[in-house]
Short mmCIF file of C-alpha atoms and ligand atoms in Angstrom, two decimals:
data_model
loop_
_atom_site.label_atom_id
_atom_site.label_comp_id
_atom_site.label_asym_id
_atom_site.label_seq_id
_atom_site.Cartn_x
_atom_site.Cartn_y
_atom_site.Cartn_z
CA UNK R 1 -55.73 168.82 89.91
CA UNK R 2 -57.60 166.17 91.69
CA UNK R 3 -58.10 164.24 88.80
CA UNK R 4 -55.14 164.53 87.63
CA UNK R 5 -53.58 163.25 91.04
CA UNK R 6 -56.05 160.26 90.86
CA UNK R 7 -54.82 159.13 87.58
CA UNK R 8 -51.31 159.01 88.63
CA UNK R 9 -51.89 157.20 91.51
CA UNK R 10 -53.88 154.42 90.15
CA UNK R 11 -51.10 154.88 87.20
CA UNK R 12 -47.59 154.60 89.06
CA UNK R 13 -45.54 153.48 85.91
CA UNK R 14 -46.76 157.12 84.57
CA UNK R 15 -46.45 159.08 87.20
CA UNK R 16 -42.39 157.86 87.81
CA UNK R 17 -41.61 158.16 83.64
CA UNK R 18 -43.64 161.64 83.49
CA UNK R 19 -41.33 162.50 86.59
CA UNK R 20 -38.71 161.17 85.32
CA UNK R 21 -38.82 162.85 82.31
CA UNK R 22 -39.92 165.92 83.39
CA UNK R 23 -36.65 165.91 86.62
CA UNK R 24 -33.90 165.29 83.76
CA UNK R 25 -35.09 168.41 82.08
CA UNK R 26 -35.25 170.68 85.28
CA UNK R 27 -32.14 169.45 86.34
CA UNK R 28 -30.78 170.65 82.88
CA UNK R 29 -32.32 174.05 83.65
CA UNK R 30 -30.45 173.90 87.33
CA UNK R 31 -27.38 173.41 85.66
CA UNK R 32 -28.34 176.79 83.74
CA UNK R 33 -29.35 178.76 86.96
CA UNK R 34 -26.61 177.00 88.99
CA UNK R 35 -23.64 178.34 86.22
CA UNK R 36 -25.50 181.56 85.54
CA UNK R 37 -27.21 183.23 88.94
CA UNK R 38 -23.53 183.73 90.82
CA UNK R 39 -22.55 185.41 87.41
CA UNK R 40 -26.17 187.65 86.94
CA UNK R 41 -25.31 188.82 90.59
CA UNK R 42 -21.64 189.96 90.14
CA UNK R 43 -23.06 192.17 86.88
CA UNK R 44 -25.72 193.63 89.25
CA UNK R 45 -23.01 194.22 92.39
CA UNK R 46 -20.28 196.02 89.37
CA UNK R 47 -23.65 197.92 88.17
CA UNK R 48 -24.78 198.68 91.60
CA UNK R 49 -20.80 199.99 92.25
CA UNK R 50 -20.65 202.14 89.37
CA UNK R 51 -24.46 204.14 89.97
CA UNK R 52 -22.40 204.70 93.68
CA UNK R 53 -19.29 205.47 92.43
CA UNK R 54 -19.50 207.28 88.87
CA UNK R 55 -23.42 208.73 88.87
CA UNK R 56 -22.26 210.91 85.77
CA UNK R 57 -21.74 207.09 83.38
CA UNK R 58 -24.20 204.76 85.61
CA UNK R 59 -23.50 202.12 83.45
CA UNK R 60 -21.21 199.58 82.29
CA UNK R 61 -21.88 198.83 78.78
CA UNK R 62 -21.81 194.70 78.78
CA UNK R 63 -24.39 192.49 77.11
CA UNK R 64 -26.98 191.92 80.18
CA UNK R 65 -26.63 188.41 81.30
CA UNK R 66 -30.12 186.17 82.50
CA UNK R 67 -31.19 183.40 82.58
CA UNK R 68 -32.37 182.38 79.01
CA UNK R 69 -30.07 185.23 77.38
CA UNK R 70 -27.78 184.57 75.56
CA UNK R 71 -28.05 181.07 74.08
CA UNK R 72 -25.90 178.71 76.24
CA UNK R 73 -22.58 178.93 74.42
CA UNK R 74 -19.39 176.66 74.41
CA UNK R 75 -16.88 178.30 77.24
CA UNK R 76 -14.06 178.12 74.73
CA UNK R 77 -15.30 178.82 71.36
CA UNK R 78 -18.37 180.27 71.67
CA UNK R 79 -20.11 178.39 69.55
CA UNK R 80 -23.75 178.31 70.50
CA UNK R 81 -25.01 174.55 71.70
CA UNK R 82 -28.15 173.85 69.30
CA UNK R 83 -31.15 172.11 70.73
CA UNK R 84 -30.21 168.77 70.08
CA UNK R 85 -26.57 168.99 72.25
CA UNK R 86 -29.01 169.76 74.76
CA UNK R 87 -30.91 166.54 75.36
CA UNK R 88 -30.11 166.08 79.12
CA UNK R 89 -26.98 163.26 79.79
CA UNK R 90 -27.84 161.51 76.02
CA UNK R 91 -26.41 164.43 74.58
CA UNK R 92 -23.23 164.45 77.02
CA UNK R 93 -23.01 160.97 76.18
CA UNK R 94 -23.77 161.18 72.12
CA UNK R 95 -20.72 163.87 72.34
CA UNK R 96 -18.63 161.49 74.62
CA UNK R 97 -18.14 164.91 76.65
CA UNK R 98 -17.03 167.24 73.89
CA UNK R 99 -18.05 169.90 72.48
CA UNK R 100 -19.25 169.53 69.01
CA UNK R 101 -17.22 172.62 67.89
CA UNK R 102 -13.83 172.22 69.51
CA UNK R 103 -13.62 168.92 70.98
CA UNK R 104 -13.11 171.05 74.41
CA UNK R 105 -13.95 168.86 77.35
CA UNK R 106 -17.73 169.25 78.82
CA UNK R 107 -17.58 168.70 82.78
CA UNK R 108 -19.14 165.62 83.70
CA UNK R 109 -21.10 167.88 86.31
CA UNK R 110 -23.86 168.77 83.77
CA UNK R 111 -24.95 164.80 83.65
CA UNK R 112 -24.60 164.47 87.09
CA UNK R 113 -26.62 167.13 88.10
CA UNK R 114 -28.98 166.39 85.61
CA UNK R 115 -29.06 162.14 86.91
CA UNK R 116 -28.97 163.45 90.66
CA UNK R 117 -32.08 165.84 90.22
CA UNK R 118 -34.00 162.92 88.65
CA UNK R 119 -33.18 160.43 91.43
CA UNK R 120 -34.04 162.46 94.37
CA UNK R 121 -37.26 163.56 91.97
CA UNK R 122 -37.93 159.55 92.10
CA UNK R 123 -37.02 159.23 95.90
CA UNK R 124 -39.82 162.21 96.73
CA UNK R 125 -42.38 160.00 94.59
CA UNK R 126 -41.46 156.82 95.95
CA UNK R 127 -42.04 158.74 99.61
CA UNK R 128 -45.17 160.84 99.03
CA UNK R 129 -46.80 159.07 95.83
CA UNK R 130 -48.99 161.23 94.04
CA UNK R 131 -50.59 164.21 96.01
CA UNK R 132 -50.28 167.57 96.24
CA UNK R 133 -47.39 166.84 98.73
CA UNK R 134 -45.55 165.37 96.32
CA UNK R 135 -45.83 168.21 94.09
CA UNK R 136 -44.39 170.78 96.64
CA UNK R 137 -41.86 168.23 97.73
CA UNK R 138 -40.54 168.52 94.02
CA UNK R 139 -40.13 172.07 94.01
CA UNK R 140 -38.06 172.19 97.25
CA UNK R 141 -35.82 169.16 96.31
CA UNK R 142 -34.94 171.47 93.20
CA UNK R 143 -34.52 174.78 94.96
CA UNK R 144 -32.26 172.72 97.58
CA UNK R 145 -30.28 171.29 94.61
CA UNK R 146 -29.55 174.57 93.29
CA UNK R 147 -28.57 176.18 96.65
CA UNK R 148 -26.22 173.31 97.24
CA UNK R 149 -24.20 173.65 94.01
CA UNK R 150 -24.27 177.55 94.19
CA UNK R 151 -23.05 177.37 97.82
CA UNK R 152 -20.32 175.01 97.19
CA UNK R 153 -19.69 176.91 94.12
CA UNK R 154 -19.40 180.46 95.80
CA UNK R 155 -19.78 180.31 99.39
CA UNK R 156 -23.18 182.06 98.82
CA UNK R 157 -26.92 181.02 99.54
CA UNK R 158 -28.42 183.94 97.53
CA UNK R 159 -31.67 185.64 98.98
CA UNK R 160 -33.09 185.48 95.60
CA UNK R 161 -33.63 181.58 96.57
CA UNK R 162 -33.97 181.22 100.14
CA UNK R 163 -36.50 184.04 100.80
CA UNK R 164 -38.86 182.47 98.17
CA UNK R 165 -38.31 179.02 99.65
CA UNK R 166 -39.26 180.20 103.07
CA UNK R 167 -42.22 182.50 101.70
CA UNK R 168 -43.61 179.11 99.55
CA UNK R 169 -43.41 177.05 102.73
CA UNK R 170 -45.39 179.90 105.02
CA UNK R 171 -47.92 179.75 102.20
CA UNK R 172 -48.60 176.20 101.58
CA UNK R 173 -48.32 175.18 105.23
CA UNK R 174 -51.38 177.64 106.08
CA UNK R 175 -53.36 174.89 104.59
CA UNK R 176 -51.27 172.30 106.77
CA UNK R 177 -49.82 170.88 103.80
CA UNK R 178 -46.94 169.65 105.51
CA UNK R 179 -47.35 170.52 109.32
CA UNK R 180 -49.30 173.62 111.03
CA UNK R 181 -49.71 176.77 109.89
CA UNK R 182 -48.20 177.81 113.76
CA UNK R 183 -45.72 175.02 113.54
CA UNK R 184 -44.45 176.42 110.10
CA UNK R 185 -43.99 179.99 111.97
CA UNK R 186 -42.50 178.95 114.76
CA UNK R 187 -40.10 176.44 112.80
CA UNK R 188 -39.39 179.82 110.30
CA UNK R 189 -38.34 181.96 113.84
CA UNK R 190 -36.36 179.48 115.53
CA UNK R 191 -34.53 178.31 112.53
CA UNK R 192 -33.33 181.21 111.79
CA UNK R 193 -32.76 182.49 115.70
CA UNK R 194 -30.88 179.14 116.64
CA UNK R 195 -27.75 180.01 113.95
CA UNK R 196 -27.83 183.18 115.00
CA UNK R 197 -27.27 182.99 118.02
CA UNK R 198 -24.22 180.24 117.41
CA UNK R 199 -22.84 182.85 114.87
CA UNK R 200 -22.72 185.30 117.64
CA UNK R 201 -21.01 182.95 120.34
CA UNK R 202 -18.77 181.80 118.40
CA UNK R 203 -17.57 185.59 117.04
CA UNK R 204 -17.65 186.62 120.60
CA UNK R 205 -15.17 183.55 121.38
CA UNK R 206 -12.72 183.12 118.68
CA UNK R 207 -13.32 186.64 116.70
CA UNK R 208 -14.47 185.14 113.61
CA UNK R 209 -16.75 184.99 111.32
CA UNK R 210 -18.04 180.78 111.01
CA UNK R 211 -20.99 181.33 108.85
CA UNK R 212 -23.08 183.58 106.84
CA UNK R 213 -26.79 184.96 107.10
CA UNK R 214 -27.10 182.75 104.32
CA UNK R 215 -27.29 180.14 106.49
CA UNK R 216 -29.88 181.61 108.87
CA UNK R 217 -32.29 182.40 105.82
CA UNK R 218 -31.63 178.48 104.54
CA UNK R 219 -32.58 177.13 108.13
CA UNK R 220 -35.57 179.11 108.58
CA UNK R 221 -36.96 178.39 105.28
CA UNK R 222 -36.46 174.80 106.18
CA UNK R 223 -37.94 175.54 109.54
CA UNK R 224 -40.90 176.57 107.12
CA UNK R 225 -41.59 173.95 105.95
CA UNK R 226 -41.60 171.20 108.23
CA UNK R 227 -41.93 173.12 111.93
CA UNK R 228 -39.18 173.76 114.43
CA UNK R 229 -39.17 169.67 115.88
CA UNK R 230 -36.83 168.53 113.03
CA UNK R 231 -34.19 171.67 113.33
CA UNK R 232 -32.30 169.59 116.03
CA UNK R 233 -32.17 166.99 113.70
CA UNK R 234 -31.08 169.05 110.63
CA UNK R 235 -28.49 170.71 112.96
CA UNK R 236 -27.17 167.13 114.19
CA UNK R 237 -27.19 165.81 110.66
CA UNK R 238 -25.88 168.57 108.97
CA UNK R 239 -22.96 169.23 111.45
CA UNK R 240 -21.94 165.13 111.40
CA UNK R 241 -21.76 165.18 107.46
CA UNK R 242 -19.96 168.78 107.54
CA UNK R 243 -17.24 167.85 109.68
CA UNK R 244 -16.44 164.78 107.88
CA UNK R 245 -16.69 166.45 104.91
CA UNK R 246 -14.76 169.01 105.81
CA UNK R 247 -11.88 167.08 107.68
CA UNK R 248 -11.51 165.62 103.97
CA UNK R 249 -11.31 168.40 102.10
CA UNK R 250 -8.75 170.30 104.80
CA UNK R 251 -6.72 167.29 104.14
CA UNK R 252 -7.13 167.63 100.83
CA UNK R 253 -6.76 171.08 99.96
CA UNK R 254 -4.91 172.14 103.03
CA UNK R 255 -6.01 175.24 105.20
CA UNK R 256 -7.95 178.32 105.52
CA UNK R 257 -9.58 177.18 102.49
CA UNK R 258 -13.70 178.89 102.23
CA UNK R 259 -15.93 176.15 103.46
CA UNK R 260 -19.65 176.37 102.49
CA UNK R 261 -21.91 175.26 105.60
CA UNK R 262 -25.14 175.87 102.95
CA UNK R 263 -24.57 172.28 101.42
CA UNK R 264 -24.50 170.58 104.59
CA UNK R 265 -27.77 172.61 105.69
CA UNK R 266 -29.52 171.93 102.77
CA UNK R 267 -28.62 167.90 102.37
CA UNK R 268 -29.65 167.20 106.03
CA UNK R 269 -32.98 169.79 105.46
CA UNK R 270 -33.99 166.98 102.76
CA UNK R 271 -33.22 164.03 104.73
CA UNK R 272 -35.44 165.54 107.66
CA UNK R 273 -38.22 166.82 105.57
CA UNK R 274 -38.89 163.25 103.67
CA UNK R 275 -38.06 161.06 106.95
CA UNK R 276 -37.93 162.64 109.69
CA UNK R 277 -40.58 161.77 111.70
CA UNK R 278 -39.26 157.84 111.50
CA UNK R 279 -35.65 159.15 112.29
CA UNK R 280 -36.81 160.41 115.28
CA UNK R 281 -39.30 157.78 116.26
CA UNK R 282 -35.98 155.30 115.61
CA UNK R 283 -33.78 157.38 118.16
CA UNK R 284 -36.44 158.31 120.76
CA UNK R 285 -36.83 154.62 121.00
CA UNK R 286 -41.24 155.05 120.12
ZN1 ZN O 301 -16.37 174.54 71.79
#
């Protein structure tokens, strides 16, 4: 691993076009686990329904979904996409957005997802170079990524995601990877406690429900892995961009339309965890 690290960093060209590389393809995988986990969970809820509700036919006979089975397929004619209409963007492009089959438009989301996941890959390499910080710092800017989409998607920030997150950031930070093993628990407790406790006040005020334990499990994990002195910071942030965001799309889409907090959560997390400390050195005027 060392050596490996050593050759990258007297190598930078490499290490940003192995990235690179390397980012478009996981980014084409997001797009995979992005379209596919909300849909894997649905067939376990309607599985988990029908054990309760019919124990004599426990269950419903439907091809299992996951996430390499089956083949990605067209959504309109089911044709399956071969390897080579798989080449993150260049094949989106080659096609001109179409599938090969039935000319059906392909969102431009897949590209984008795929182009977004390899610039923030580049942005954690241009801010950690190459250590094992860096390496970590990749995996979280992909998990975050996926939560985003899935949460703007669905409204939900699955456990299957967030509990990991927050276990991985426990783990590594017992080594002090990224801040104190102490710091890590404490930032794990109060990120979680701190939306808690607004979820409570504000159902005890207006009656309703503003966000979901999704949220909690998202700001602990982040708590997790950078200790509790940037939550402020991610709560600030995250709360600025939301309300913008979300003035937009009321004016956009009218009212009482779901709003996904996760996204918000999740984009400031990422901003905090690569800077952070300057952020606050800026505004605390050291
Ligand atoms: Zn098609």
């Amino acid at each position: 691993m060392q050596q490996f690290l050593s050759y990258f960093s007297e190598n930078p060209a490499a290490l940003y076009l192995a990235v690179g590389v390397l980012s478009l393809c996981i980014g084409s995988f997001l797009n995979v686990v992005i379209y596919r986990t909300p849909r894997m969970m649905e067939q376990e809820w309607q599985q988990e329904c029908q054990m309760l509700l019919h124990p004599e036919q426990p269950l419903i006979d439907q091809s299992k979904l996951t996430l390499s089975q089956p083949p990605s397929t067209c959504p309109k004619c089911q044709s399956t996409i071969r390897w080579y209409q798989n080449i993150p963007v260049i094949s989106w492009l080659v096609l001109r957005g179409k599938c090969g089959a039935c000319q059906n438009p392909i969102s431009i989301r897949y590209p984008l997802i795929e182009l977004l996941t390899m610039a923030c890959s580049l942005v954690v390499v241009a801010v950690f170079g190459a250590t094992i910080q860096m390496l970590f710092a990749l995996i979280f800017t992909w998990v975050l990524i996926t939560l985003t989409f899935i949460d703007f998607d669905t409204q939900l920030l699955p456990d299957r995601f967030t509990l990991p997150l927050a276990a991985l950031g426990l783990a590594i930070n017992s080594f002090a990877i990224y801040t104190t093993a102490s710091s890590a628990i404490w930032g794990y407790v109060i990120g979680f406690l701190c939306l808690w406790i607004v979820y409570y006040l504000f159902k005890l005020i207006t009656g309703k429900e503003g966000m979901g334990y999704g949220d909690f499990k998202l700001l602990a994990a982040l708590g997790a892995w950078m200790g509790p002195m940037l939550l402020p910071l991610i709560v600030l942030l995250s709360s600025i961009v939301g309300a913008i965001v979300g003035i937009i799309l009321l004016k956009m889409r009218g009212e009482n339309q779901p709003f996904a907090f996760g996204p918000y959560i999740a984009i400031a997390g990422w901003i905090a965890f690569l800077w952070g400390d300057q952020i606050m050195k800026v505004y605390l005027g050291g």
